[in-house]
């Protein structure tokens, strides 16, 4: 009798599972995309009495989420946000952060986070940096970051550097949000394409920061490779002098990565950071410059990816689906919306207040 009951339960379970795996529900979110959700996930929201149970990603259901994440990660490591069985919202992400389910958050940022600090991005048609370089009579816009051109004509870059040196601009809401992630001890690492140093100014510790395209914090002679503190280069620039090496007379260049140069050694941290990430934010970047752009694909397939950006880019071009979440529009507006969902408004306002006083 025990054996018969066990077989009956097994057959019933198989029948239900077969029905679940054959059934799909399409959930409409907003008007820009559709998201396919398997029926078994819809059932996860309903208790045995037919009443709503805990949200799928609540603390009480975290083991379910971890089992799925492990199976997805084992089957297909890398790619990030690739789960086709889940339709995640920004509210879901905020809830999971508040409940402590994400402890290894990676962030990738570009020039779009600094525009509210008065620094132009590179590719905006009218206000972007490349559109403002005509005054330098460059042979082509990218020449301002071309090492061979810099060695012949250093003045255009030195003139541009005056506006980018630390102290000329101040962190904005986006930078303070990144500082909050660090203060909450959930920031694994921040990878930035920016050379403005505003992440440092916001209080992000050096060990949590990877400045993929370099910074003004140090400088190097282009001939003898003698190292200099960043202040040496900065002082010469502010005095409208060409910075020259005291040893060989060569041209000193800030340790900014020009086209064709190798990225800083710290960039290799991505080899161990991204496989460990449980959540990725991509903020204010066009994802057009390699190898930085490819990092978005390096997180586990179980890790959600959240884009806060003016336009959909890279893997987000198909809209919000699976574990990809899009927040389109002005970066600061998107950040404030997310901070409100987290309930961190007061702490953010305090950081902004202190930032204005310094």
GROMACS .gro file of N, CA and C in nm, residues 141-266:
model
  378
  141UNK      N    1   3.862   6.382  -3.483
  141UNK     CA    2   3.831   6.407  -3.341
  141UNK      C    3   3.908   6.320  -3.244
  142UNK      N    4   3.927   6.191  -3.279
  142UNK     CA    5   3.994   6.100  -3.186
  142UNK      C    6   4.142   6.131  -3.169
  143UNK      N    7   4.196   6.221  -3.252
  143UNK     CA    8   4.339   6.253  -3.244
  143UNK      C    9   4.376   6.311  -3.108
  144UNK      N   10   4.279   6.368  -3.038
  144UNK     CA   11   4.311   6.428  -2.908
  144UNK      C   12   4.354   6.321  -2.808
  145UNK      N   13   4.317   6.195  -2.834
  145UNK     CA   14   4.361   6.084  -2.749
  145UNK      C   15   4.451   5.988  -2.827
  146UNK      N   16   4.519   6.039  -2.928
  146UNK     CA   17   4.612   5.958  -3.007
  146UNK      C   18   4.754   5.989  -2.961
  147UNK      N   19   4.827   5.887  -2.919
  147UNK     CA   20   4.960   5.907  -2.860
  147UNK      C   21   5.057   5.971  -2.959
  148UNK      N   22   5.057   5.925  -3.083
  148UNK     CA   23   5.150   5.980  -3.182
  148UNK      C   24   5.121   6.127  -3.208
  149UNK      N   25   4.994   6.163  -3.213
  149UNK     CA   26   4.958   6.303  -3.234
  149UNK      C   27   4.997   6.386  -3.111
  150UNK      N   28   4.976   6.329  -2.991
  150UNK     CA   29   5.011   6.400  -2.868
  150UNK      C   30   5.160   6.430  -2.862
  151UNK      N   31   5.243   6.337  -2.906
  151UNK     CA   32   5.388   6.358  -2.903
  151UNK      C   33   5.430   6.470  -2.997
  152UNK      N   34   5.354   6.489  -3.106
  152UNK     CA   35   5.385   6.598  -3.200
  152UNK      C   36   5.318   6.729  -3.158
  153UNK      N   37   5.194   6.720  -3.114
  153UNK     CA   38   5.114   6.838  -3.081
  153UNK      C   39   5.046   6.817  -2.945
  154UNK      N   40   5.116   6.841  -2.835
  154UNK     CA   41   5.057   6.814  -2.704
  154UNK      C   42   4.952   6.917  -2.660
  155UNK      N   43   4.953   7.036  -2.720
  155UNK     CA   44   4.868   7.144  -2.669
  155UNK      C   45   4.718   7.112  -2.669
  156UNK      N   46   4.661   7.051  -2.772
  156UNK     CA   47   4.517   7.024  -2.767
  156UNK      C   48   4.476   6.942  -2.646
  157UNK      N   49   4.551   6.835  -2.616
  157UNK     CA   50   4.515   6.754  -2.499
  157UNK      C   51   4.539   6.831  -2.371
  158UNK      N   52   4.648   6.905  -2.363
  158UNK     CA   53   4.676   6.982  -2.242
  158UNK      C   54   4.568   7.087  -2.218
  159UNK      N   55   4.518   7.145  -2.325
  159UNK     CA   56   4.411   7.244  -2.311
  159UNK      C   57   4.284   7.177  -2.262
  160UNK      N   58   4.254   7.061  -2.319
  160UNK     CA   59   4.136   6.986  -2.275
  160UNK      C   60   4.151   6.943  -2.129
  161UNK      N   61   4.272   6.902  -2.091
  161UNK     CA   62   4.295   6.852  -1.956
  161UNK      C   63   4.265   6.956  -1.850
  162UNK      N   64   4.282   7.082  -1.882
  162UNK     CA   65   4.254   7.188  -1.784
  162UNK      C   66   4.111   7.179  -1.732
  163UNK      N   67   4.019   7.139  -1.819
  163UNK     CA   68   3.878   7.131  -1.779
  163UNK      C   69   3.845   7.000  -1.709
  164UNK      N   70   3.935   6.902  -1.717
  164UNK     CA   71   3.906   6.771  -1.660
  164UNK      C   72   3.983   6.741  -1.533
  165UNK      N   73   4.077   6.827  -1.498
  165UNK     CA   74   4.160   6.800  -1.380
  165UNK      C   75   4.075   6.794  -1.253
  166UNK      N   76   4.117   6.711  -1.157
  166UNK     CA   77   4.045   6.703  -1.029
  166UNK      C   78   4.032   6.839  -0.963
  167UNK      N   79   3.915   6.863  -0.904
  167UNK     CA   80   3.889   6.988  -0.834
  167UNK      C   81   3.807   7.087  -0.913
  168UNK      N   82   3.798   7.067  -1.045
  168UNK     CA   83   3.721   7.159  -1.128
  168UNK      C   84   3.572   7.125  -1.129
  169UNK      N   85   3.541   7.000  -1.098
  169UNK     CA   86   3.402   6.955  -1.098
  169UNK      C   87   3.376   6.875  -0.972
  170UNK      N   88   3.251   6.855  -0.942
  170UNK     CA   89   3.214   6.788  -0.817
  170UNK      C   90   3.119   6.671  -0.844
  171UNK      N   91   3.124   6.569  -0.760
  171UNK     CA   92   3.036   6.453  -0.779
  171UNK      C   93   2.889   6.493  -0.775
  172UNK      N   94   2.807   6.419  -0.849
  172UNK     CA   95   2.664   6.443  -0.849
  172UNK      C   96   2.590   6.324  -0.789
  173UNK      N   97   2.459   6.321  -0.805
  173UNK     CA   98   2.376   6.217  -0.744
  173UNK      C   99   2.423   6.077  -0.781
  174UNK      N  100   2.461   6.057  -0.907
  174UNK     CA  101   2.504   5.924  -0.950
  174UNK      C  102   2.628   5.878  -0.874
  175UNK      N  103   2.725   5.967  -0.858
  175UNK     CA  104   2.847   5.930  -0.784
  175UNK      C  105   2.816   5.901  -0.638
  176UNK      N  106   2.727   5.979  -0.579
  176UNK     CA  107   2.692   5.957  -0.439
  176UNK      C  108   2.616   5.825  -0.420
  177UNK      N  109   2.538   5.785  -0.519
  177UNK     CA  110   2.472   5.654  -0.514
  177UNK      C  111   2.576   5.543  -0.512
  178UNK      N  112   2.680   5.556  -0.594
  178UNK     CA  113   2.787   5.456  -0.594
  178UNK      C  114   2.857   5.452  -0.459
  179UNK      N  115   2.875   5.567  -0.399
  179UNK     CA  116   2.933   5.574  -0.264
  179UNK      C  117   2.844   5.500  -0.165
  180UNK      N  118   2.712   5.514  -0.179
  180UNK     CA  119   2.619   5.445  -0.089
  180UNK      C  120   2.632   5.294  -0.102
  181UNK      N  121   2.647   5.245  -0.225
  181UNK     CA  122   2.665   5.101  -0.244
  181UNK      C  123   2.789   5.052  -0.169
  182UNK      N  124   2.895   5.132  -0.173
  182UNK     CA  125   3.016   5.095  -0.099
  182UNK      C  126   2.993   5.102   0.052
  183UNK      N  127   2.927   5.209   0.098
  183UNK     CA  128   2.902   5.224   0.241
  183UNK      C  129   2.814   5.111   0.295
  184UNK      N  130   2.725   5.060   0.210
  184UNK     CA  131   2.636   4.949   0.250
  184UNK      C  132   2.707   4.814   0.241
  185UNK      N  133   2.833   4.816   0.196
  185UNK     CA  134   2.917   4.695   0.188
  185UNK      C  135   2.860   4.593   0.090
  186UNK      N  136   2.803   4.642  -0.019
  186UNK     CA  137   2.754   4.551  -0.123
  186UNK      C  138   2.827   4.573  -0.256
  187UNK      N  139   2.919   4.671  -0.261
  187UNK     CA  140   2.992   4.699  -0.384
  187UNK      C  141   3.115   4.610  -0.393
  188UNK      N  142   3.116   4.521  -0.491
  188UNK     CA  143   3.233   4.438  -0.515
  188UNK      C  144   3.342   4.520  -0.584
  189UNK      N  145   3.305   4.591  -0.692
  189UNK     CA  146   3.401   4.677  -0.761
  189UNK      C  147   3.326   4.772  -0.854
  190UNK      N  148   3.386   4.888  -0.874
  190UNK     CA  149   3.334   4.987  -0.968
  190UNK      C  150   3.433   5.001  -1.083
  191UNK      N  151   3.386   4.972  -1.204
  191UNK     CA  152   3.468   4.985  -1.324
  191UNK      C  153   3.422   5.110  -1.400
  192UNK      N  154   3.512   5.205  -1.416
  192UNK     CA  155   3.475   5.331  -1.481
  192UNK      C  156   3.560   5.357  -1.605
  193UNK      N  157   3.495   5.412  -1.707
  193UNK     CA  158   3.566   5.458  -1.825
  193UNK      C  159   3.612   5.603  -1.809
  194UNK      N  160   3.569   5.669  -1.705
  194UNK     CA  161   3.590   5.813  -1.691
  194UNK      C  162   3.730   5.845  -1.639
  195UNK      N  163   3.779   5.959  -1.680
  195UNK     CA  164   3.911   6.005  -1.637
  195UNK      C  165   3.900   6.130  -1.551
  196UNK      N  166   3.778   6.163  -1.510
  196UNK     CA  167   3.756   6.288  -1.435
  196UNK      C  168   3.782   6.275  -1.285
  197UNK      N  169   3.799   6.153  -1.235
  197UNK     CA  170   3.831   6.133  -1.094
  197UNK      C  171   3.716   6.158  -0.998
  198UNK      N  172   3.594   6.170  -1.048
  198UNK     CA  173   3.481   6.203  -0.960
  198UNK      C  174   3.440   6.085  -0.873
  199UNK      N  175   3.472   5.965  -0.914
  199UNK     CA  176   3.445   5.850  -0.827
  199UNK      C  177   3.532   5.858  -0.701
  200UNK      N  178   3.659   5.893  -0.720
  200UNK     CA  179   3.747   5.912  -0.605
  200UNK      C  180   3.697   6.027  -0.518
  201UNK      N  181   3.658   6.137  -0.583
  201UNK     CA  182   3.611   6.253  -0.509
  201UNK      C  183   3.485   6.223  -0.429
  202UNK      N  184   3.406   6.128  -0.476
  202UNK     CA  185   3.284   6.090  -0.405
  202UNK      C  186   3.312   6.001  -0.285
  203UNK      N  187   3.436   5.952  -0.275
  203UNK     CA  188   3.472   5.871  -0.159
  203UNK      C  189   3.481   5.722  -0.185
  204UNK      N  190   3.486   5.681  -0.313
  204UNK     CA  191   3.504   5.540  -0.343
  204UNK      C  192   3.650   5.503  -0.315
  205UNK      N  193   3.677   5.406  -0.230
  205UNK     CA  194   3.816   5.370  -0.198
  205UNK      C  195   3.889   5.316  -0.321
  206UNK      N  196   4.018   5.337  -0.325
  206UNK     CA  197   4.098   5.294  -0.440
  206UNK      C  198   4.086   5.145  -0.466
  207UNK      N  199   4.078   5.065  -0.358
  207UNK     CA  200   4.071   4.921  -0.377
  207UNK      C  201   3.940   4.875  -0.438
  208UNK      N  202   3.838   4.960  -0.434
  208UNK     CA  203   3.709   4.926  -0.494
  208UNK      C  204   3.694   4.982  -0.634
  209UNK      N  205   3.797   5.047  -0.684
  209UNK     CA  206   3.786   5.123  -0.809
  209UNK      C  207   3.882   5.069  -0.914
  210UNK      N  208   3.830   5.050  -1.035
  210UNK     CA  209   3.913   5.019  -1.151
  210UNK      C  210   3.889   5.128  -1.255
  211UNK      N  211   3.989   5.214  -1.272
  211UNK     CA  212   3.980   5.322  -1.371
  211UNK      C  213   4.034   5.267  -1.503
  212UNK      N  214   3.945   5.209  -1.581
  212UNK     CA  215   3.985   5.133  -1.698
  212UNK      C  216   4.062   5.216  -1.800
  213UNK      N  217   4.034   5.344  -1.807
  213UNK     CA  218   4.101   5.431  -1.904
  213UNK      C  219   4.199   5.527  -1.837
  214UNK      N  220   4.241   5.492  -1.715
  214UNK     CA  221   4.342   5.570  -1.646
  214UNK      C  222   4.285   5.689  -1.571
  215UNK      N  223   4.377   5.772  -1.519
  215UNK     CA  224   4.336   5.889  -1.442
  215UNK      C  225   4.450   5.990  -1.439
  216UNK      N  226   4.422   6.105  -1.378
  216UNK     CA  227   4.523   6.210  -1.362
  216UNK      C  228   4.599   6.196  -1.230
  217UNK      N  229   4.579   6.087  -1.160
  217UNK     CA  230   4.641   6.072  -1.028
  217UNK      C  231   4.790   6.039  -1.036
  218UNK      N  232   4.837   6.004  -1.155
  218UNK     CA  233   4.980   5.979  -1.174
  218UNK      C  234   5.016   6.015  -1.318
  219UNK      N  235   5.146   6.023  -1.346
  219UNK     CA  236   5.192   6.061  -1.480
  219UNK      C  237   5.324   5.989  -1.508
  220UNK      N  238   5.361   5.984  -1.637
  220UNK     CA  239   5.481   5.911  -1.678
  220UNK      C  240   5.549   5.984  -1.793
  221UNK      N  241   5.682   5.986  -1.790
  221UNK     CA  242   5.758   6.042  -1.901
  221UNK      C  243   5.743   5.949  -2.022
  222UNK      N  244   5.714   6.006  -2.137
  222UNK     CA  245   5.693   5.924  -2.257
  222UNK      C  246   5.824   5.874  -2.317
  223UNK      N  247   5.939   5.923  -2.267
  223UNK     CA  248   6.067   5.879  -2.321
  223UNK      C  249   6.137   5.782  -2.226
  224UNK      N  250   6.167   5.826  -2.104
  224UNK     CA  251   6.242   5.739  -2.012
  224UNK      C  252   6.152   5.661  -1.917
  225UNK      N  253   6.022   5.688  -1.921
  225UNK     CA  254   5.921   5.617  -1.841
  225UNK      C  255   5.933   5.645  -1.691
  226UNK      N  256   5.998   5.755  -1.656
  226UNK     CA  257   6.003   5.794  -1.515
  226UNK      C  258   5.863   5.828  -1.466
  227UNK      N  259   5.830   5.781  -1.346
  227UNK     CA  260   5.698   5.806  -1.290
  227UNK      C  261   5.695   5.937  -1.213
  228UNK      N  262   5.581   6.004  -1.219
  228UNK     CA  263   5.561   6.130  -1.149
  228UNK      C  264   5.425   6.128  -1.078
  229UNK      N  265   5.415   6.198  -0.966
  229UNK     CA  266   5.282   6.214  -0.905
  229UNK      C  267   5.194   6.298  -0.997
  230UNK      N  268   5.066   6.276  -0.989
  230UNK     CA  269   4.974   6.349  -1.076
  230UNK      C  270   4.984   6.499  -1.062
  231UNK      N  271   5.020   6.545  -0.942
  231UNK     CA  272   5.029   6.689  -0.918
  231UNK      C  273   5.133   6.757  -1.008
  232UNK      N  274   5.239   6.684  -1.044
  232UNK     CA  275   5.342   6.742  -1.131
  232UNK      C  276   5.283   6.779  -1.267
  233UNK      N  277   5.210   6.687  -1.323
  233UNK     CA  278   5.145   6.712  -1.452
  233UNK      C  279   5.039   6.821  -1.438
  234UNK      N  280   4.960   6.813  -1.334
  234UNK     CA  281   4.850   6.908  -1.316
  234UNK      C  282   4.901   7.051  -1.296
  235UNK      N  283   5.010   7.065  -1.221
  235UNK     CA  284   5.064   7.199  -1.195
  235UNK      C  285   5.112   7.264  -1.326
  236UNK      N  286   5.180   7.184  -1.409
  236UNK     CA  287   5.228   7.237  -1.537
  236UNK      C  288   5.112   7.278  -1.626
  237UNK      N  289   5.009   7.197  -1.629
  237UNK     CA  290   4.893   7.226  -1.714
  237UNK      C  291   4.825   7.355  -1.669
  238UNK      N  292   4.806   7.371  -1.538
  238UNK     CA  293   4.739   7.490  -1.488
  238UNK      C  294   4.822   7.616  -1.509
  239UNK      N  295   4.954   7.599  -1.521
  239UNK     CA  296   5.043   7.713  -1.548
  239UNK      C  297   5.069   7.731  -1.697
  240UNK      N  298   4.991   7.656  -1.778
  240UNK     CA  299   5.002   7.664  -1.925
  240UNK      C  300   5.142   7.629  -1.974
  241UNK      N  301   5.208   7.537  -1.903
  241UNK     CA  302   5.339   7.488  -1.943
  241UNK      C  303   5.326   7.346  -1.997
  242UNK      N  304   5.413   7.311  -2.091
  242UNK     CA  305   5.422   7.172  -2.135
  242UNK      C  306   5.503   7.096  -2.031
  243UNK      N  307   5.448   6.992  -1.968
  243UNK     CA  308   5.522   6.920  -1.864
  243UNK      C  309   5.636   6.837  -1.922
  244UNK      N  310   5.758   6.866  -1.877
  244UNK     CA  311   5.876   6.798  -1.929
  244UNK      C  312   5.948   6.724  -1.818
  245UNK      N  313   6.010   6.614  -1.853
  245UNK     CA  314   6.079   6.527  -1.758
  245UNK      C  315   6.206   6.595  -1.706
  246UNK      N  316   6.227   6.588  -1.576
  246UNK     CA  317   6.347   6.647  -1.516
  246UNK      C  318   6.471   6.565  -1.543
  247UNK      N  319   6.454   6.440  -1.586
  247UNK     CA  320   6.570   6.354  -1.612
  247UNK      C  321   6.615   6.358  -1.757
  248UNK      N  322   6.520   6.349  -1.851
  248UNK     CA  323   6.559   6.339  -1.991
  248UNK      C  324   6.500   6.449  -2.079
  249UNK      N  325   6.411   6.530  -2.023
  249UNK     CA  326   6.350   6.636  -2.102
  249UNK      C  327   6.235   6.590  -2.188
  250UNK      N  328   6.196   6.464  -2.172
  250UNK     CA  329   6.085   6.411  -2.251
  250UNK      C  330   5.951   6.466  -2.205
  251UNK      N  331   5.851   6.443  -2.284
  251UNK     CA  332   5.716   6.491  -2.256
  251UNK      C  333   5.650   6.403  -2.150
  252UNK      N  334   5.597   6.465  -2.046
  252UNK     CA  335   5.525   6.391  -1.942
  252UNK      C  336   5.377   6.386  -1.978
  253UNK      N  337   5.322   6.267  -1.970
  253UNK     CA  338   5.180   6.247  -1.999
  253UNK      C  339   5.110   6.190  -1.878
  254UNK      N  340   4.994   6.245  -1.846
  254UNK     CA  341   4.913   6.184  -1.740
  254UNK      C  342   4.883   6.040  -1.778
  255UNK      N  343   4.865   5.956  -1.679
  255UNK     CA  344   4.842   5.813  -1.706
  255UNK      C  345   4.699   5.788  -1.751
  256UNK      N  346   4.660   5.860  -1.857
  256UNK     CA  347   4.534   5.839  -1.927
  256UNK      C  348   4.561   5.743  -2.042
  257UNK      N  349   4.473   5.647  -2.062
  257UNK     CA  350   4.492   5.550  -2.169
  257UNK      C  351   4.452   5.612  -2.302
  258UNK      N  352   4.551   5.631  -2.389
  258UNK     CA  353   4.524   5.680  -2.524
  258UNK      C  354   4.495   5.561  -2.616
  259UNK      N  355   4.442   5.591  -2.734
  259UNK     CA  356   4.412   5.484  -2.829
  259UNK      C  357   4.539   5.406  -2.862
  260UNK      N  358   4.528   5.274  -2.854
  260UNK     CA  359   4.641   5.187  -2.884
  260UNK      C  360   4.726   5.152  -2.765
  261UNK      N  361   4.706   5.220  -2.652
  261UNK     CA  362   4.783   5.189  -2.531
  261UNK      C  363   4.716   5.076  -2.452
  262UNK      N  364   4.798   5.008  -2.373
  262UNK     CA  365   4.745   4.902  -2.289
  262UNK      C  366   4.666   4.960  -2.172
  263UNK      N  367   4.564   4.886  -2.130
  263UNK     CA  368   4.486   4.927  -2.014
  263UNK      C  369   4.566   4.903  -1.886
  264UNK      N  370   4.533   4.973  -1.778
  264UNK     CA  371   4.606   4.955  -1.652
  264UNK      C  372   4.599   4.810  -1.604
  265UNK      N  373   4.703   4.763  -1.535
  265UNK     CA  374   4.703   4.624  -1.486
  265UNK      C  375   4.581   4.590  -1.401
  266UNK      N  376   4.527   4.688  -1.327
  266UNK     CA  377   4.411   4.659  -1.242
  266UNK      C  378   4.289   4.615  -1.323
   0.00000   0.00000   0.00000
